[in-house]
Every structure is written in structure tokens, then in C-alpha cells.
PDB file of C-alpha atoms in Angstrom:
ATOM      1  CA  MET A   1      -0.200  -0.184   0.318  1.00 77.00           C
ATOM      2  CA  ARG A   2       2.941   2.621   1.114  1.00 85.00           C
ATOM      3  CA  ASP A   3       4.228   1.741  -3.027  1.00 84.00           C
ATOM      4  CA  LEU A   4       0.683   2.388  -4.214  1.00 87.00           C
ATOM      5  CA  VAL A   5       0.276   5.457  -2.696  1.00 90.00           C
ATOM      6  CA  ALA A   6       3.788   6.546  -3.470  1.00 89.00           C
ATOM      7  CA  GLY A   7       3.215   5.937  -7.283  1.00 87.00           C
ATOM      8  CA  ILE A   8       0.140   8.355  -7.015  1.00 90.00           C
ATOM      9  CA  ARG A   9       2.314  10.951  -5.686  1.00 92.00           C
ATOM     10  CA  TYR A  10       5.112  10.585  -8.261  1.00 91.00           C
ATOM     11  CA  LEU A  11       2.567  11.139 -10.791  1.00 91.00           C
ATOM     12  CA  GLY A  12       1.329  14.388  -8.849  1.00 91.00           C
ATOM     13  CA  LYS A  13       4.586  15.752  -8.378  1.00 92.00           C
ATOM     14  CA  GLY A  14       5.726  15.617 -11.933  1.00 92.00           C
ATOM     15  CA  GLN A  15       2.273  17.478 -13.384  1.00 93.00           C
ATOM     16  CA  ARG A  16       3.583  20.560 -10.550  1.00 93.00           C
ATOM     17  CA  TRP A  17       6.754  20.468 -12.034  1.00 93.00           C
ATOM     18  CA  VAL A  18       5.493  21.181 -15.252  1.00 91.00           C
ATOM     19  CA  ALA A  19       3.142  23.225 -13.940  1.00 91.00           C
ATOM     20  CA  ARG A  20       5.878  25.216 -12.454  1.00 91.00           C
ATOM     21  CA  HIS A  21       7.847  25.222 -16.122  1.00 89.00           C
ATOM     22  CA  GLY A  22       5.204  26.056 -18.413  1.00 86.00           C
ATOM     23  CA  ARG A  23       7.917  26.392 -21.499  1.00 88.00           C
ATOM     24  CA  TRP A  24       8.246  22.898 -20.900  1.00 89.00           C
ATOM     25  CA  TRP A  25       4.658  21.916 -20.411  1.00 89.00           C
ATOM     26  CA  GLY A  26       3.729  23.549 -23.554  1.00 87.00           C
ATOM     27  CA  PHE A  27       6.913  22.110 -25.636  1.00 85.00           C
ATOM     28  CA  GLY A  28       5.777  18.283 -24.404  1.00 85.00           C
ATOM     29  CA  LEU A  29       2.172  18.667 -25.880  1.00 88.00           C
ATOM     30  CA  ILE A  30       3.423  18.949 -29.699  1.00 88.00           C
ATOM     31  CA  PRO A  31       4.131  15.344 -29.803  1.00 88.00           C
ATOM     32  CA  ALA A  32       0.903  14.253 -28.053  1.00 85.00           C
ATOM     33  CA  LEU A  33      -0.949  16.461 -29.924  1.00 89.00           C
ATOM     34  CA  ILE A  34       0.406  14.789 -33.394  1.00 90.00           C
ATOM     35  CA  ALA A  35      -0.226  11.230 -32.137  1.00 87.00           C
ATOM     36  CA  LEU A  36      -3.880  12.535 -30.771  1.00 86.00           C
ATOM     37  CA  VAL A  37      -4.766  13.041 -34.431  1.00 88.00           C
ATOM     38  CA  LEU A  38      -3.783   9.705 -35.381  1.00 88.00           C
ATOM     39  CA  TYR A  39      -5.313   7.516 -32.844  1.00 86.00           C
ATOM     40  CA  ALA A  40      -8.850   9.792 -33.199  1.00 85.00           C
ATOM     41  CA  GLY A  41      -9.000   8.598 -36.707  1.00 88.00           C
ATOM     42  CA  VAL A  42      -8.328   4.900 -36.207  1.00 86.00           C
ATOM     43  CA  LEU A  43     -10.838   4.507 -32.875  1.00 84.00           C
ATOM     44  CA  THR A  44     -13.614   6.345 -35.491  1.00 86.00           C
ATOM     45  CA  ALA A  45     -12.707   3.893 -37.616  1.00 86.00           C
ATOM     46  CA  LEU A  46     -13.164   1.179 -35.363  1.00 83.00           C
ATOM     47  CA  ALA A  47     -16.911   2.552 -34.073  1.00 82.00           C
ATOM     48  CA  LEU A  48     -18.015   2.883 -37.553  1.00 84.00           C
ATOM     49  CA  TRP A  49     -16.937  -0.547 -38.652  1.00 85.00           C
ATOM     50  CA  SER A  50     -17.125  -2.492 -35.437  1.00 80.00           C
ATOM     51  CA  GLY A  51     -20.905  -3.742 -36.150  1.00 79.00           C
ATOM     52  CA  ASP A  52     -19.542  -4.982 -39.352  1.00 80.00           C
ATOM     53  CA  LEU A  53     -16.482  -6.723 -37.616  1.00 81.00           C
ATOM     54  CA  ALA A  54     -18.679  -8.424 -35.052  1.00 80.00           C
ATOM     55  CA  ALA A  55     -21.160 -10.211 -37.381  1.00 80.00           C
ATOM     56  CA  TRP A  56     -18.050 -11.223 -39.479  1.00 84.00           C
ATOM     57  CA  ALA A  57     -16.627 -12.685 -36.387  1.00 81.00           C
ATOM     58  CA  THR A  58     -19.902 -14.264 -34.785  1.00 79.00           C
ATOM     59  CA  PRO A  59     -20.928 -15.900 -38.464  1.00 80.00           C
ATOM     60  CA  PHE A  60     -22.311 -19.621 -35.908  1.00 82.00           C
ATOM     61  CA  ALA A  61     -25.105 -16.375 -34.615  1.00 76.00           C
ATOM     62  CA  ASP A  62     -26.367 -15.948 -38.275  1.00 75.00           C
ATOM     63  CA  GLY A  63     -28.982 -17.985 -37.190  1.00 74.00           C
ATOM     64  CA  TRP A  64     -30.211 -17.350 -33.784  1.00 81.00           C
ATOM     65  CA  GLY A  65     -33.022 -15.124 -32.933  1.00 74.00           C
ATOM     66  CA  GLU A  66     -33.636 -11.671 -30.951  1.00 78.00           C
ATOM     67  CA  PRO A  67     -32.580 -11.081 -27.993  1.00 82.00           C
ATOM     68  CA  TRP A  68     -30.013 -13.673 -28.433  1.00 80.00           C
ATOM     69  CA  GLN A  69     -27.795 -12.516 -31.580  1.00 78.00           C
ATOM     70  CA  GLY A  70     -27.922  -9.205 -30.543  1.00 79.00           C
ATOM     71  CA  LEU A  71     -26.759  -9.623 -26.801  1.00 82.00           C
ATOM     72  CA  LEU A  72     -24.207 -11.703 -28.231  1.00 81.00           C
ATOM     73  CA  ARG A  73     -22.963  -9.395 -30.627  1.00 80.00           C
ATOM     74  CA  GLY A  74     -23.255  -6.458 -28.427  1.00 83.00           C
ATOM     75  CA  LEU A  75     -21.352  -7.791 -25.839  1.00 84.00           C
ATOM     76  CA  PHE A  76     -18.522  -8.460 -28.751  1.00 82.00           C
ATOM     77  CA  VAL A  77     -18.870  -4.936 -30.190  1.00 83.00           C
ATOM     78  CA  ALA A  78     -18.315  -3.375 -26.266  1.00 83.00           C
ATOM     79  CA  LEU A  79     -15.444  -5.511 -25.469  1.00 82.00           C
ATOM     80  CA  LEU A  80     -13.330  -4.900 -28.955  1.00 82.00           C
ATOM     81  CA  PHE A  81     -14.303  -1.365 -28.202  1.00 81.00           C
ATOM     82  CA  ALA A  82     -13.307  -1.706 -24.779  1.00 79.00           C
ATOM     83  CA  GLY A  83      -9.997  -3.745 -26.037  1.00 77.00           C
ATOM     84  CA  GLY A  84      -9.672  -0.778 -28.492  1.00 80.00           C
ATOM     85  CA  LEU A  85      -9.670   1.917 -26.055  1.00 78.00           C
ATOM     86  CA  THR A  86      -6.795  -0.313 -23.683  1.00 73.00           C
ATOM     87  CA  LEU A  87      -4.476  -0.801 -26.380  1.00 76.00           C
ATOM     88  CA  SER A  88      -4.660   2.653 -27.483  1.00 79.00           C
ATOM     89  CA  VAL A  89      -4.302   3.726 -24.286  1.00 71.00           C
ATOM     90  CA  LEU A  90      -1.081   1.686 -24.232  1.00 68.00           C
ATOM     91  CA  THR A  91       0.121   2.293 -27.683  1.00 78.00           C
ATOM     92  CA  PHE A  92      -0.513   6.252 -27.110  1.00 81.00           C
ATOM     93  CA  THR A  93       2.245   6.381 -24.997  1.00 76.00           C
ATOM     94  CA  ALA A  94       4.423   4.416 -27.015  1.00 78.00           C
ATOM     95  CA  VAL A  95       4.044   6.193 -30.479  1.00 84.00           C
ATOM     96  CA  THR A  96       4.056   9.682 -28.795  1.00 84.00           C
ATOM     97  CA  LEU A  97       7.494   8.867 -27.045  1.00 81.00           C
ATOM     98  CA  LEU A  98       8.083   7.538 -30.698  1.00 80.00           C
ATOM     99  CA  ILE A  99       7.147  10.684 -32.179  1.00 85.00           C
ATOM    100  CA  GLY A 100       8.480  12.500 -29.564  1.00 81.00           C
ATOM    101  CA  ASP A 101      11.897  11.094 -28.325  1.00 79.00           C
ATOM    102  CA  PRO A 102      13.966  14.586 -28.657  1.00 80.00           C
ATOM    103  CA  PHE A 103      11.416  16.463 -27.198  1.00 86.00           C
ATOM    104  CA  TYR A 104      10.629  14.035 -24.126  1.00 87.00           C
ATOM    105  CA  GLU A 105      14.522  13.124 -24.007  1.00 86.00           C
ATOM    106  CA  SER A 106      15.314  17.101 -23.143  1.00 88.00           C
ATOM    107  CA  LEU A 107      12.178  17.750 -21.011  1.00 90.00           C
ATOM    108  CA  SER A 108      13.088  14.430 -18.718  1.00 89.00           C
ATOM    109  CA  ARG A 109      17.254  16.005 -18.403  1.00 89.00           C
ATOM    110  CA  ALA A 110      15.521  19.767 -17.580  1.00 91.00           C
ATOM    111  CA  VAL A 111      13.737  17.329 -14.427  1.00 91.00           C
ATOM    112  CA  GLU A 112      16.994  15.933 -13.728  1.00 89.00           C
ATOM    113  CA  GLU A 113      19.288  18.710 -13.881  1.00 89.00           C
ATOM    114  CA  SER A 114      15.900  20.532 -11.467  1.00 89.00           C
ATOM    115  CA  GLU A 115      16.921  17.770  -9.273  1.00 84.00           C
ATOM    116  CA  GLY A 116      20.633  18.347  -8.532  1.00 82.00           C
ATOM    117  CA  HIS A 117      22.173  15.622 -11.037  1.00 79.00           C
ATOM    118  CA  CYS A 118      21.491  14.910 -14.519  1.00 79.00           C
ATOM    119  CA  PRO A 119      23.404  11.408 -15.926  1.00 81.00           C
ATOM    120  CA  PRO A 120      24.912  12.280 -19.085  1.00 79.00           C
ATOM    121  CA  ASP A 121      23.432  11.398 -22.142  1.00 73.00           C
ATOM    122  CA  PRO A 122      24.747   8.068 -23.834  1.00 73.00           C
ATOM    123  CA  ASP A 123      26.610   8.859 -26.967  1.00 74.00           C
ATOM    124  CA  ARG A 124      24.705   7.674 -29.629  1.00 74.00           C
ATOM    125  CA  PRO A 125      23.043   9.128 -33.077  1.00 76.00           C
ATOM    126  CA  LEU A 126      19.603  10.131 -32.914  1.00 72.00           C
ATOM    127  CA  TRP A 127      18.534   7.464 -35.146  1.00 78.00           C
ATOM    128  CA  GLN A 128      19.815   4.755 -33.165  1.00 77.00           C
ATOM    129  CA  GLU A 129      18.232   5.934 -30.429  1.00 75.00           C
ATOM    130  CA  VAL A 130      14.991   6.335 -31.905  1.00 75.00           C
ATOM    131  CA  TRP A 131      15.410   2.200 -33.017  1.00 83.00           C
ATOM    132  CA  ILE A 132      16.078   1.304 -29.379  1.00 81.00           C
ATOM    133  CA  ALA A 133      13.471   3.066 -28.473  1.00 78.00           C
ATOM    134  CA  LEU A 134      11.121   1.144 -30.937  1.00 82.00           C
ATOM    135  CA  ARG A 135      12.388  -2.062 -30.362  1.00 84.00           C
ATOM    136  CA  ASP A 136      11.906  -1.995 -26.660  1.00 82.00           C
ATOM    137  CA  SER A 137       7.974  -0.765 -27.131  1.00 79.00           C
ATOM    138  CA  VAL A 138       7.314  -3.256 -29.259  1.00 85.00           C
ATOM    139  CA  HIS A 139       8.694  -5.944 -26.616  1.00 85.00           C
ATOM    140  CA  VAL A 140       6.759  -4.496 -23.824  1.00 84.00           C
ATOM    141  CA  LEU A 141       3.771  -4.150 -26.188  1.00 79.00           C
ATOM    142  CA  LEU A 142       3.942  -7.826 -26.827  1.00 85.00           C
ATOM    143  CA  ARG A 143       3.634  -8.711 -23.229  1.00 86.00           C
ATOM    144  CA  ALA A 144       0.627  -6.294 -22.814  1.00 82.00           C
ATOM    145  CA  ALA A 145      -0.578  -7.777 -25.588  1.00 81.00           C
ATOM    146  CA  GLY A 146      -0.661 -11.562 -24.195  1.00 84.00           C
ATOM    147  CA  PHE A 147      -2.391 -10.118 -20.972  1.00 85.00           C
ATOM    148  CA  GLY A 148      -4.630  -8.153 -23.186  1.00 80.00           C
ATOM    149  CA  ILE A 149      -5.707 -11.535 -24.856  1.00 85.00           C
ATOM    150  CA  LEU A 150      -5.857 -13.597 -21.516  1.00 86.00           C
ATOM    151  CA  LEU A 151      -8.530 -10.615 -20.170  1.00 83.00           C
ATOM    152  CA  PHE A 152     -10.551 -10.503 -23.281  1.00 79.00           C
ATOM    153  CA  VAL A 153     -11.081 -14.157 -23.105  1.00 83.00           C
ATOM    154  CA  LEU A 154     -12.325 -13.809 -19.403  1.00 84.00           C
ATOM    155  CA  GLY A 155     -14.185 -11.527 -20.180  1.00 79.00           C
ATOM    156  CA  PHE A 156     -16.890 -13.670 -21.302  1.00 79.00           C
ATOM    157  CA  VAL A 157     -16.800 -15.260 -17.957  1.00 81.00           C
ATOM    158  CA  PRO A 158     -20.390 -14.417 -15.941  1.00 81.00           C
ATOM    159  CA  PHE A 159     -19.994 -11.908 -13.280  1.00 81.00           C
ATOM    160  CA  LEU A 160     -16.518 -11.934 -13.044  1.00 78.00           C
ATOM    161  CA  GLY A 161     -16.005 -10.494 -16.721  1.00 76.00           C
ATOM    162  CA  GLN A 162     -18.374  -7.477 -16.060  1.00 75.00           C
ATOM    163  CA  THR A 163     -16.255  -6.957 -12.357  1.00 81.00           C
ATOM    164  CA  VAL A 164     -12.652  -8.315 -11.389  1.00 86.00           C
ATOM    165  CA  ILE A 165     -11.415  -9.021 -14.866  1.00 84.00           C
ATOM    166  CA  PRO A 166     -12.316  -4.970 -15.913  1.00 84.00           C
ATOM    167  CA  ALA A 167     -10.180  -3.879 -12.300  1.00 87.00           C
ATOM    168  CA  VAL A 168      -7.303  -6.453 -13.226  1.00 89.00           C
ATOM    169  CA  GLY A 169      -7.144  -5.425 -16.730  1.00 86.00           C
ATOM    170  CA  PHE A 170      -6.530  -1.649 -15.363  1.00 88.00           C
ATOM    171  CA  CYS A 171      -4.069  -2.175 -13.732  1.00 90.00           C
ATOM    172  CA  VAL A 172      -2.209  -4.378 -15.725  1.00 90.00           C
ATOM    173  CA  SER A 173      -2.372  -1.566 -18.654  1.00 87.00           C
ATOM    174  CA  GLY A 174      -0.965   0.372 -15.350  1.00 89.00           C
ATOM    175  CA  PHE A 175       1.922  -1.631 -15.158  1.00 91.00           C
ATOM    176  CA  PHE A 176       3.229  -1.879 -18.699  1.00 89.00           C
ATOM    177  CA  LEU A 177       2.399   2.145 -19.203  1.00 87.00           C
ATOM    178  CA  ALA A 178       4.404   3.103 -16.438  1.00 90.00           C
ATOM    179  CA  VAL A 179       7.389   0.915 -18.357  1.00 90.00           C
ATOM    180  CA  GLU A 180       6.573   3.069 -21.171  1.00 86.00           C
ATOM    181  CA  LEU A 181       6.964   6.097 -19.310  1.00 89.00           C
ATOM    182  CA  THR A 182       9.855   5.652 -17.567  1.00 90.00           C
ATOM    183  CA  SER A 183      11.652   4.182 -20.448  1.00 88.00           C
ATOM    184  CA  VAL A 184      13.204   7.839 -21.341  1.00 86.00           C
ATOM    185  CA  ALA A 185      15.143   7.913 -18.108  1.00 89.00           C
ATOM    186  CA  MET A 186      15.912   4.700 -18.134  1.00 89.00           C
ATOM    187  CA  GLN A 187      17.446   4.203 -21.853  1.00 85.00           C
ATOM    188  CA  ARG A 188      19.770   7.070 -20.499  1.00 85.00           C
ATOM    189  CA  ARG A 189      21.008   5.347 -17.761  1.00 86.00           C
ATOM    190  CA  GLY A 190      21.566   2.435 -20.360  1.00 83.00           C
ATOM    191  CA  VAL A 191      19.053   0.159 -18.338  1.00 86.00           C
ATOM    192  CA  PRO A 192      17.980  -2.515 -20.779  1.00 85.00           C
ATOM    193  CA  VAL A 193      14.042  -3.106 -21.508  1.00 86.00           C
ATOM    194  CA  ARG A 194      14.503  -6.769 -19.496  1.00 88.00           C
ATOM    195  CA  GLU A 195      16.219  -5.146 -16.678  1.00 88.00           C
ATOM    196  CA  ARG A 196      13.915  -2.477 -16.650  1.00 86.00           C
ATOM    197  CA  LEU A 197      10.794  -4.759 -16.431  1.00 89.00           C
ATOM    198  CA  GLN A 198      12.453  -6.929 -13.574  1.00 88.00           C
ATOM    199  CA  LEU A 199      13.276  -3.577 -11.452  1.00 89.00           C
ATOM    200  CA  LEU A 200       9.283  -2.701 -12.057  1.00 90.00           C
ATOM    201  CA  ARG A 201       8.353  -5.976 -11.480  1.00 87.00           C
ATOM    202  CA  GLY A 202       9.772  -6.093  -7.970  1.00 86.00           C
ATOM    203  CA  ARG A 203       7.839  -2.657  -7.205  1.00 88.00           C
ATOM    204  CA  LYS A 204       4.773  -3.556  -8.663  1.00 87.00           C
ATOM    205  CA  GLY A 205       2.735  -1.401  -6.034  1.00 89.00           C
ATOM    206  CA  LEU A 206       4.723   1.934  -7.214  1.00 91.00           C
ATOM    207  CA  ALA A 207       4.246   0.805 -11.041  1.00 90.00           C
ATOM    208  CA  VAL A 208       0.558   0.503 -10.475  1.00 91.00           C
ATOM    209  CA  GLY A 209       0.005   3.110  -8.395  1.00 91.00           C
ATOM    210  CA  PHE A 210       1.563   5.395 -10.655  1.00 92.00           C
ATOM    211  CA  GLY A 211       0.303   3.638 -14.200  1.00 89.00           C
ATOM    212  CA  THR A 212      -3.438   3.262 -13.241  1.00 91.00           C
ATOM    213  CA  PRO A 213      -4.130   6.587 -12.523  1.00 91.00           C
ATOM    214  CA  VAL A 214      -2.694   7.650 -16.064  1.00 88.00           C
ATOM    215  CA  VAL A 215      -4.799   5.108 -17.566  1.00 86.00           C
ATOM    216  CA  LEU A 216      -8.223   6.224 -16.200  1.00 88.00           C
ATOM    217  CA  LEU A 217      -7.012   9.554 -16.952  1.00 86.00           C
ATOM    218  CA  PHE A 218      -6.113   8.900 -20.546  1.00 79.00           C
ATOM    219  CA  LEU A 219      -9.628   7.225 -20.750  1.00 77.00           C
ATOM    220  CA  ILE A 220     -11.055  10.653 -20.915  1.00 79.00           C
ATOM    221  CA  PRO A 221     -10.992  12.755 -24.574  1.00 67.00           C
ATOM    222  CA  PHE A 222      -8.255  15.425 -24.715  1.00 79.00           C
ATOM    223  CA  VAL A 223      -6.705  14.468 -21.121  1.00 84.00           C
ATOM    224  CA  ALA A 224      -3.906  12.297 -22.429  1.00 79.00           C
ATOM    225  CA  VAL A 225      -2.459  15.572 -24.198  1.00 84.00           C
ATOM    226  CA  VAL A 226      -2.614  17.708 -21.181  1.00 89.00           C
ATOM    227  CA  LEU A 227      -1.047  14.977 -18.737  1.00 89.00           C
ATOM    228  CA  MET A 228       1.809  13.817 -20.790  1.00 88.00           C
ATOM    229  CA  PRO A 229       4.178  16.170 -20.221  1.00 90.00           C
ATOM    230  CA  GLY A 230       3.737  15.934 -16.636  1.00 91.00           C
ATOM    231  CA  ALA A 231       3.494  12.014 -16.703  1.00 91.00           C
ATOM    232  CA  VAL A 232       6.967  12.039 -18.219  1.00 92.00           C
ATOM    233  CA  ALA A 233       8.509  14.362 -15.411  1.00 92.00           C
ATOM    234  CA  GLY A 234       6.615  12.124 -12.708  1.00 93.00           C
ATOM    235  CA  ALA A 235       8.466   9.086 -14.383  1.00 92.00           C
ATOM    236  CA  THR A 236      11.557  10.878 -14.471  1.00 92.00           C
ATOM    237  CA  LEU A 237      11.362  11.417 -11.021  1.00 92.00           C
ATOM    238  CA  LEU A 238       9.946   7.941 -10.026  1.00 92.00           C
ATOM    239  CA  VAL A 239      13.283   6.519 -11.733  1.00 91.00           C
ATOM    240  CA  ARG A 240      15.799   8.788  -9.974  1.00 89.00           C
ATOM    241  CA  ASP A 241      14.252   6.962  -6.843  1.00 84.00           C
ATOM    242  CA  LEU A 242      14.035   3.398  -8.516  1.00 85.00           C
ATOM    243  CA  VAL A 243      18.049   3.493  -9.405  1.00 82.00           C
ATOM    244  CA  PRO A 244      19.648   5.702  -6.831  1.00 66.00           C
ATOM    245  CA  ASP A 245      23.163   4.906  -8.404  1.00 55.00           C
ATOM    246  CA  ALA A 246      21.912   7.814 -11.133  1.00 41.00           C
ATOM    247  CA  ALA A 247      22.321  10.245  -8.308  1.00 43.00           C
ATOM    248  CA  GLY A 248      26.401  10.486  -9.014  1.00 45.00           C
ATOM    249  CA  PRO A 249      29.530   8.779  -8.487  1.00 43.00           C
ATOM    250  CA  ASP A 250      30.843   9.541  -5.008  1.00 41.00           C
ATOM    251  CA  PRO A 251      34.085  11.152  -4.881  1.00 40.00           C
ATOM    252  CA  ASP A 252      35.398   9.796  -1.652  1.00 40.00           C
ATOM    253  CA  ARG A 253      34.380   6.407  -2.728  1.00 36.00           C
ATOM    254  CA  GLU A 254      36.036   7.015  -5.533  1.00 38.00           C
ATOM    255  CA  GLU A 255      39.253   7.995  -4.086  1.00 42.00           C
ATOM    256  CA  ALA A 256      39.436   5.550  -1.630  1.00 38.00           C
ATOM    257  CA  ALA A 257      38.913   2.708  -4.629  1.00 38.00           C
ATOM    258  CA  ALA A 258      41.873   4.444  -6.825  1.00 42.00           C
ATOM    259  CA  GLY A 259      44.301   3.004  -4.225  1.00 44.00           C
ATOM    260  CA  PRO A 260      47.907   4.691  -4.459  1.00 42.00           C
ATOM    261  CA  ASP A 261      49.172   6.073  -7.742  1.00 44.00           C
ATOM    262  CA  PRO A 262      50.656   3.835  -9.931  1.00 41.00           C
ATOM    263  CA  ALA A 263      53.702   5.411 -10.182  1.00 45.00           C
ATOM    264  CA  GLY A 264      54.442   4.751  -6.563  1.00 43.00           C
ATOM    265  CA  ALA A 265      53.665   8.468  -5.735  1.00 42.00           C
ATOM    266  CA  PRO A 266      51.348   8.284  -2.688  1.00 43.00           C
ATOM    267  CA  HIS A 267      48.164  10.571  -2.309  1.00 43.00           C
ATOM    268  CA  HIS A 268      48.207  14.184  -0.577  1.00 40.00           C
ATOM    269  CA  GLY A 269      49.056  13.862   2.738  1.00 40.00           C
ATOM    270  CA  GLN A 270      50.025   9.991   3.159  1.00 43.00           C
ATOM    271  CA  PRO A 271      53.509   8.914   4.223  1.00 42.00           C
ATOM    272  CA  ALA A 272      56.206   8.412   1.535  1.00 44.00           C
ATOM    273  CA  ALA A 273      57.066   4.607   1.278  1.00 43.00           C
ATOM    274  CA  GLY A 274      59.982   4.260   2.906  1.00 44.00           C
ATOM    275  CA  ALA A 275      59.518   7.249   4.747  1.00 42.00           C
ATOM    276  CA  PRO A 276      60.251   7.803   8.668  1.00 44.00           C
ATOM    277  CA  HIS A 277      57.251   7.618  11.112  1.00 41.00           C
ATOM    278  CA  GLY A 278      55.812  11.141  11.253  1.00 43.00           C
ATOM    279  CA  GLN A 279      57.507  12.445   7.873  1.00 44.00           C
ATOM    280  CA  GLN A 280      55.221  13.180   4.990  1.00 42.00           C
ATOM    281  CA  GLY A 281      56.348  12.430   1.211  1.00 42.00           C
ATOM    282  CA  PRO A 282      56.976  15.542  -0.993  1.00 41.00           C
ATOM    283  CA  GLY A 283      54.562  18.486  -1.402  1.00 38.00           C
ATOM    284  CA  ALA A 284      52.728  17.415   2.281  1.00 40.00           C
ATOM    285  CA  PRO A 285      52.130  20.722   3.991  1.00 40.00           C
ATOM    286  CA  TYR A 286      53.465  19.294   7.818  1.00 35.00           C
ATOM    287  CA  GLY A 287      56.746  17.486   8.301  1.00 39.00           C
ATOM    288  CA  PRO A 288      60.541  18.498   7.565  1.00 38.00           C
ATOM    289  CA  GLN A 289      60.071  19.874   3.956  1.00 40.00           C
ATOM    290  CA  GLY A 290      57.431  22.590   5.639  1.00 40.00           C
ATOM    291  CA  GLY A 291      59.576  23.225   8.220  1.00 43.00           C
ATOM    292  CA  SER A 292      56.200  22.656  10.725  1.00 42.00           C
ATOM    293  CA  GLY A 293      57.214  19.992  12.756  1.00 45.00           C
ATOM    294  CA  PRO A 294      55.863  16.469  12.658  1.00 48.00           C
ATOM    295  CA  ALA A 295      52.226  15.542  10.878  1.00 46.00           C
ATOM    296  CA  PRO A 296      49.532  15.890  12.728  1.00 48.00           C
ATOM    297  CA  ALA A 297      47.680  12.220  12.999  1.00 48.00           C
ATOM    298  CA  PRO A 298      44.920  11.932  10.088  1.00 48.00           C
ATOM    299  CA  PHE A 299      42.507  10.607  12.777  1.00 46.00           C
ATOM    300  CA  PRO A 300      41.928  10.962  16.788  1.00 50.00           C
ATOM    301  CA  PRO A 301      43.972   8.208  18.847  1.00 49.00           C
ATOM    302  CA  ASN A 302      42.417   4.593  18.790  1.00 49.00           C
ATOM    303  CA  GLN A 303      39.714   5.469  16.237  1.00 49.00           C
ATOM    304  CA  GLY A 304      39.729   4.528  12.221  1.00 48.00           C
ATOM    305  CA  PRO A 305      38.209   7.239   9.472  1.00 49.00           C
ATOM    306  CA  PRO A 306      34.486   7.795   9.966  1.00 49.00           C
ATOM    307  CA  PRO A 307      32.410   5.196   8.349  1.00 48.00           C
ATOM    308  CA  ALA A 308      31.339   6.133   4.477  1.00 44.00           C
ATOM    309  CA  PRO A 309      27.519   6.646   4.739  1.00 42.00           C
ATOM    310  CA  ARG A 310      25.810   3.646   3.091  1.00 38.00           C
ATOM    311  CA  TYR A 311      23.870   6.147   0.357  1.00 36.00           C
ATOM    312  CA  PRO A 312      25.903   8.597  -0.710  1.00 39.00           C
ATOM    313  CA  TYR A 313      23.062  10.548  -1.895  1.00 38.00           C
ATOM    314  CA  PRO A 314      19.374  10.510  -0.409  1.00 39.00           C
ATOM    315  CA  PRO A 315      16.814   9.374  -3.201  1.00 41.00           C
ATOM    316  CA  SER A 316      14.811  12.121  -4.749  1.00 41.00           C
ATOM    317  CA  GLY A 317      11.345  10.902  -4.220  1.00 43.00           C
ATOM    318  CA  PRO A 318       8.655  12.634  -2.702  1.00 44.00           C
ATOM    319  CA  GLU A 319       9.687  10.344   0.973  1.00 44.00           C
ATOM    320  CA  SER A 320      13.030  11.265   0.911  1.00 42.00           C
ATOM    321  CA  SER A 321      12.785  13.477   3.431  1.00 38.00           C
ATOM    322  CA  ALA A 322      12.121  10.693   5.729  1.00 40.00           C
ATOM    323  CA  GLY A 323      15.258   8.595   5.243  1.00 41.00           C
ATOM    324  CA  ARG A 324      13.749   5.935   3.234  1.00 44.00           C
ATOM    325  CA  PRO A 325      16.355   3.604   1.328  1.00 44.00           C
ATOM    326  CA  PRO A 326      16.910   3.354  -2.406  1.00 45.00           C
ATOM    327  CA  ALA A 327      13.944   1.795  -4.346  1.00 46.00           C
ATOM    328  CA  GLY A 328      14.398  -1.785  -4.689  1.00 42.00           C
ATOM    329  CA  ARG A 329      16.119  -2.649  -0.668  1.00 39.00           C
TER     330      ARG A 329
END
């Protein structure tokens, strides 16, 4: 339940970010408007020809009398259109991200820079970025389609098909929508799509809490266009918590891991090899060379160095002030 609420908060936080940065909100509307026109045409065609599709798919009911034939084909039309809407919600995000890859990449980068650190972009040409995004989207949509077919069949089960299955379908759609929306920030970190799915499966509540409200809101006409920039911003903030190492390298940890200089020179303030006790190497501020006496002890007597922080950078999610460990722990 905590993850579910946290996912909803990320969505709200992303919408607040674009509300404070109106220029980026308008910038992110452009690809969503283009995708909206395309999907409006497809859904209109589906609504016009859904009756013919129902008659073609149920030839065994041609000899049925009323009202059974009308009920069966009416149910088929309703399920077909509901499936089309669900598929459009999932593919709308993927298609919009493909159309607006440069737009949303810039938006996501601006969000990360405003939070204090932005990982460097991968050194790849634009065509390769688009190809990777297309390949990952197809991988996610194929998985989502498998669940969609199963849920479509279960929709014919009496009572369950009209109550439980639609609720499960929205949650499944929300999970895969969260996978799509986090793709921009994940690709910047070099996280492949299979690992992305694994990360979000480990935090299903977080993914469902973020994606399911987006699915429900996207069903309202034109709302998808308005909320898309904020959804990308919220997904970027979610990734910063889900992948905490993205906050940047720890210079103290890197210096400790580096060890002595390859040429044999000690680090600044360390004794040189073979030097008498209390004498430091060249360039040290204390010792005989500095004329100031022996070097002070680097730490108090009988004490070692202070322990390094377990998490060098706090997560940037809504609950960071509470000291919550990064996601996945």
C-alpha cells in the first residue's frame, strides 16, 4: 500500500513540475497532439465498422433469433471497443514517445537537472536512439498484448468478466504504461528493457500506483495530451528513486578505491614509502620539508576513519526527507 500511494504521488509531483515550468509543458504537448490526431482517426474507424466486425467474427449466430443474436454481438462490440481503447492507451504512450523522442528527452533532462544531477546522455546518434526506443516498445507491447488476449477471453466469464476482470485489466495496463513512461530516463542510464521490467516487477505497487491513474485519466478525451508532459516528468522522478546510483559518483569512495598512484607516488597527506614515522612525502604541508614539525595524526588516537555513508546521495522521491532507503531494498 505504501508503494501504491508513492506511485500516485510521483504522478502528482510530475504534474506540479510542469505547472511550474510552463514552457516545458507547452513543449511536451507537441508530439502528444500529433499522436492524438492519428488515434482519433483509428478509433473513429473502429466505431463505424465494429458492427461489421462483430458479424464477421460470429457467423455461428446468424441463425439465432432475437434477442440472443443482438446480445452476443452487442457484447462483442463492447469488448472490442473496450479492448481498442485499452490498446490505444498503451500504444498512445509508445507512439507519442517515438514521435517526441527529442522533445521528451529534453524534458526529462530538464527535470533531472532541476533535481541536482543529470546522468550524461548516451553517445549514440538520433536514429539509433529511435531504433532502441522502437524495439523496446515492441517488446513491452507484445507482453502487454499477451495479457490483453487472456483478459479479453476471461471477459466472457459471467460476473467475473464484468467486475473483477476490468479492474485487473486497468492494473495490468497501468503497469505496462509505467514501463513505457520510464523508458526515457531508463535509456539515459543504459538500463535495458528486460532489466527495466525486472525492476518494476520488484516494485509492482509503485508501478501500478503510478500507471493506473494515468490509464484512467487517458480514457477522458484530450486529457492524455494535457497530462503527457507531466507523466514523463513524474516517471523521471520515479526512476531517480528506483535507480538511486543515478544521483552521481561519490568522490570519496572513488578516491578510496583508487589506491596509491600507479607511479608509486602517495596521495596528498600520506606518508611516502620508506619514510620515517611522522614524515610525509613531497608536497605535504607538514613535516621536515614544511618546517612545521611532524605531521598530525589523520584521525584521533585509537579511532579509525569515519564510516562512509551507506547511500552517498539520498533518493529524490517524495519520501526522501524521511530517510527511506532507495527503491529495491
